[in-house]
Amino acid sequence: MFHTPVMPRPRKRSRPEEAGIARHEEAKFEDVRIFLVERKMGSSRRSFLTQLARSKGFIVEDSLSEAVTHVVSEDCQASTLWMWLRSRALRNLSMMHVLDISWFTDSMREARPVTVETRHLIQETSPEVTTPTPVATVSQYACQRQTTTENHNKIFTDALEVLAVSCEFNEIDGSCLAFRRAASVLKSLPWAVQCLRATQDLPCLGEHTKAVIKEILQYGRSFEVEKILADERYQTLKLFTSVFGVGPKTAEKWYRRGMRSFSDVLAEPSIHLNRMQQSGFLHYGDISRAVSKAEARALGNIIDEAVRAITPDAILALTGGFRRGKEFGHDVDFIVSTPEVGKEDSLLINIIESLKKQGILLFCEHQASTFDMSKLPSHRFEAMDHFAKCFLIVKLKGSQVEGGFQQMEEDNRDWRAVRVDLVSPPIDRYAFTLLGWTGSRQFERDLRRFARSERRMLLDNHALYDKTKKEFLEAKTERDIFAHLGLEYMEPWQRNA
Ligand code: CTP
Ligand code: MN
Ligand code: MN
């Protein structure tokens, strides 16, 4: 086995800030300066271990600086740890020992820093990885990056989202996608970007994005983004597209006709609002407010009851953002199906009828199925699926929500309006639909891009087609689809790309 002795390092100039600090007075091992990584260890265990080591004469640094010689971590995920270390841009990182906790416990037991052995090391590339790319490399595909709802880079991703939306309004699709991809990469990082150098090995970050990151790092804000946010056209289009049923095209049309506010639109007699837009304005206050998890659960109970009254063996699953573990959503998404193919046809109609009878259906747009397996595979990228679906606005009562409403409705109403989406695929298409409707949008886009570019396969909400074998690949579960694609399975809560 390869042994690295703990070499005494040449003494550096003594640092003025260290002089006279009590904890260093009894330091016995001047050449070893330990830093304990808090991630996974937790702060209370970290402070316990710090005290223990100091009581035995070890120097433990509170922060990670270039003075540190031994980094100790309980995080067994080497890639995460190394990404974090690299993000700190330490010039002498290559000189530091990066060790797991066994070196620390051995040293405590012996009451001296033990010799560093290979078994103590947390190495940057782990041997179990079979791909030629090093483990610390972040994939260009969102479907190969675990992304939870915890976003360490919100100040950057919020700015990039503004830029993406602005491009969308100006129909610059390429740049829009580029900003979204960059934001998605930043969302997946388990650490906050603290210097531009930390971003140098990340994929999908173009020059423009890097300039924005640099500005924010330097000034705490991006002037380009602030300019957009202050722009009248951007503000107006943002306002109009926040209405259910109003897309960028309609918003632009209204803007061009000089309209700047909702009252402008509603006062203009020549503007014809479709049914969806009328409901959008009517319930604007309610449906522009986020839906909570408890409210989503309550809706689940309502739909479940409605569907089971007629089809007791129906299958109902929560999908969309709430399935990914989000605390809030703009709507609640469900999939309904039946154990037998073909029986799913009447499900949505029955649910709609039941909600109507209960007097809680405020809006309904039902789209019948146009699904035809013989028309697959579809080469159209990001096309909508052909299953029966409906877009609803449902009246939810406070008494149906566990803990009631968090916020009192303005006019003392005991209910609020909530947007609900339902999709109803035949059961043999269920796994594809579940995967497609769970999202996120960026995750789905990259799953399809990965399938096409890396596997010569076509994936959509209906099916997976292998262009090499010229056949459809069947799947009962989402795991089957990941396996067909040769991708590591991602739990729904890891798909918040
Ligand atoms: N979706 C789809 N076909 C549709 C509508 C939605 O495939 N006709 C997919 C979207 O691609 C997305 C998922 O269903 O991945 C959920 O869509 P949506 O409700 O818009 O987004 P959420 O991720 O649920 O976010 P939010 O919490 O804001 O609702
Ligand atoms: Mn949703
Ligand atoms: Mn939805």
mmCIF file with all atom_site columns, C-alpha atoms and ligand atoms in Angstrom, residues 320-321 324 326 328-331 333 384-385 389 436-437 439-441 444 461, ligand 1:
data_model
loop_
_atom_site.group_PDB
_atom_site.id
_atom_site.type_symbol
_atom_site.label_atom_id
_atom_site.label_alt_id
_atom_site.label_comp_id
_atom_site.label_asym_id
_atom_site.label_entity_id
_atom_site.label_seq_id
_atom_site.pdbx_PDB_ins_code
_atom_site.Cartn_x
_atom_site.Cartn_y
_atom_site.Cartn_z
_atom_site.occupancy
_atom_site.B_iso_or_equiv
_atom_site.pdbx_formal_charge
_atom_site.auth_seq_id
_atom_site.auth_comp_id
_atom_site.auth_asym_id
_atom_site.auth_atom_id
_atom_site.pdbx_PDB_model_num
ATOM   1  C CA  . GLY A 1 320 ? -46.150 17.726 -11.864 1.00 0.00 ? 320 GLY A CA  1
ATOM   2  C CA  . GLY A 1 321 ? -44.253 19.875 -9.403  1.00 0.00 ? 321 GLY A CA  1
ATOM   3  C CA  . ARG A 1 324 ? -41.147 16.475 -7.375  1.00 0.00 ? 324 ARG A CA  1
ATOM   4  C CA  . LYS A 1 326 ? -42.203 21.237 -4.365  1.00 0.00 ? 326 LYS A CA  1
ATOM   5  C CA  . PHE A 1 328 ? -45.906 25.290 -3.800  1.00 0.00 ? 328 PHE A CA  1
ATOM   6  C CA  . GLY A 1 329 ? -47.221 25.088 -7.342  1.00 0.00 ? 329 GLY A CA  1
ATOM   7  C CA  . HIS A 1 330 ? -49.155 27.127 -9.871  1.00 0.00 ? 330 HIS A CA  1
ATOM   8  C CA  . ASP A 1 331 ? -51.604 24.249 -10.315 1.00 0.00 ? 331 ASP A CA  1
ATOM   9  C CA  . ASP A 1 333 ? -51.496 17.900 -11.897 1.00 0.00 ? 333 ASP A CA  1
ATOM   10 C CA  . MET A 1 384 ? -48.071 18.127 -26.897 1.00 0.00 ? 384 MET A CA  1
ATOM   11 C CA  . ASP A 1 385 ? -49.359 14.684 -26.142 1.00 0.00 ? 385 ASP A CA  1
ATOM   12 C CA  . LYS A 1 389 ? -56.952 15.789 -20.791 1.00 0.00 ? 389 LYS A CA  1
ATOM   13 C CA  . GLY A 1 436 ? -43.569 13.284 -19.064 1.00 0.00 ? 436 GLY A CA  1
ATOM   14 C CA  . TRP A 1 437 ? -45.959 15.025 -16.697 1.00 0.00 ? 437 TRP A CA  1
ATOM   15 C CA  . GLY A 1 439 ? -41.335 17.347 -15.297 1.00 0.00 ? 439 GLY A CA  1
ATOM   16 C CA  . SER A 1 440 ? -39.596 19.573 -14.800 1.00 0.00 ? 440 SER A CA  1
ATOM   17 C CA  . ARG A 1 441 ? -39.830 21.003 -18.302 1.00 0.00 ? 441 ARG A CA  1
ATOM   18 C CA  . GLU A 1 444 ? -38.058 16.450 -19.959 1.00 0.00 ? 444 GLU A CA  1
ATOM   19 C CA  . ASN A 1 461 ? -45.249 11.246 -23.393 1.00 0.00 ? 461 ASN A CA  1
HETATM 20 N N1  . CTP B 2 .   ? -47.018 18.801 -19.537 1.00 0.00 ? 1   CTP B N1  1
HETATM 21 C C1  . CTP B 2 .   ? -47.148 18.089 -20.685 1.00 0.00 ? 1   CTP B C1  1
HETATM 22 N N2  . CTP B 2 .   ? -48.187 18.329 -21.522 1.00 0.00 ? 1   CTP B N2  1
HETATM 23 C C2  . CTP B 2 .   ? -49.108 19.269 -21.215 1.00 0.00 ? 1   CTP B C2  1
HETATM 24 C C3  . CTP B 2 .   ? -48.989 20.005 -20.037 1.00 0.00 ? 1   CTP B C3  1
HETATM 25 C C4  . CTP B 2 .   ? -47.918 19.743 -19.204 1.00 0.00 ? 1   CTP B C4  1
HETATM 26 O O1  . CTP B 2 .   ? -46.318 17.236 -20.953 1.00 0.00 ? 1   CTP B O1  1
HETATM 27 N N3  . CTP B 2 .   ? -50.110 19.482 -22.040 1.00 0.00 ? 1   CTP B N3  1
HETATM 28 C C5  . CTP B 2 .   ? -45.894 18.523 -18.642 1.00 0.00 ? 1   CTP B C5  1
HETATM 29 C C6  . CTP B 2 .   ? -44.892 19.647 -18.607 1.00 0.00 ? 1   CTP B C6  1
HETATM 30 O O2  . CTP B 2 .   ? -43.886 19.444 -19.556 1.00 0.00 ? 1   CTP B O2  1
HETATM 31 C C7  . CTP B 2 .   ? -44.371 19.580 -17.218 1.00 0.00 ? 1   CTP B C7  1
HETATM 32 C C8  . CTP B 2 .   ? -45.449 18.876 -16.412 1.00 0.00 ? 1   CTP B C8  1
HETATM 33 O O3  . CTP B 2 .   ? -46.382 18.385 -17.356 1.00 0.00 ? 1   CTP B O3  1
HETATM 34 O O4  . CTP B 2 .   ? -43.191 18.809 -17.193 1.00 0.00 ? 1   CTP B O4  1
HETATM 35 C C9  . CTP B 2 .   ? -46.100 19.761 -15.408 1.00 0.00 ? 1   CTP B C9  1
HETATM 36 O O5  . CTP B 2 .   ? -46.504 20.970 -16.003 1.00 0.00 ? 1   CTP B O5  1
HETATM 37 P P1  . CTP B 2 .   ? -46.845 22.275 -15.177 1.00 0.00 ? 1   CTP B P1  1
HETATM 38 O O6  . CTP B 2 .   ? -48.010 22.048 -14.297 1.00 0.00 ? 1   CTP B O6  1
HETATM 39 O O7  . CTP B 2 .   ? -46.946 23.384 -16.154 1.00 0.00 ? 1   CTP B O7  1
HETATM 40 O O8  . CTP B 2 .   ? -45.514 22.563 -14.355 1.00 0.00 ? 1   CTP B O8  1
HETATM 41 P P2  . CTP B 2 .   ? -45.034 22.075 -12.912 1.00 0.00 ? 1   CTP B P2  1
HETATM 42 O O9  . CTP B 2 .   ? -43.703 21.482 -13.118 1.00 0.00 ? 1   CTP B O9  1
HETATM 43 O O10 . CTP B 2 .   ? -46.070 21.225 -12.263 1.00 0.00 ? 1   CTP B O10 1
HETATM 44 O O11 . CTP B 2 .   ? -44.840 23.434 -12.148 1.00 0.00 ? 1   CTP B O11 1
HETATM 45 P P3  . CTP B 2 .   ? -45.931 24.213 -11.246 1.00 0.00 ? 1   CTP B P3  1
HETATM 46 O O12 . CTP B 2 .   ? -45.619 23.793 -9.862  1.00 0.00 ? 1   CTP B O12 1
HETATM 47 O O13 . CTP B 2 .   ? -45.685 25.648 -11.493 1.00 0.00 ? 1   CTP B O13 1
HETATM 48 O O14 . CTP B 2 .   ? -47.276 23.782 -11.689 1.00 0.00 ? 1   CTP B O14 1
#
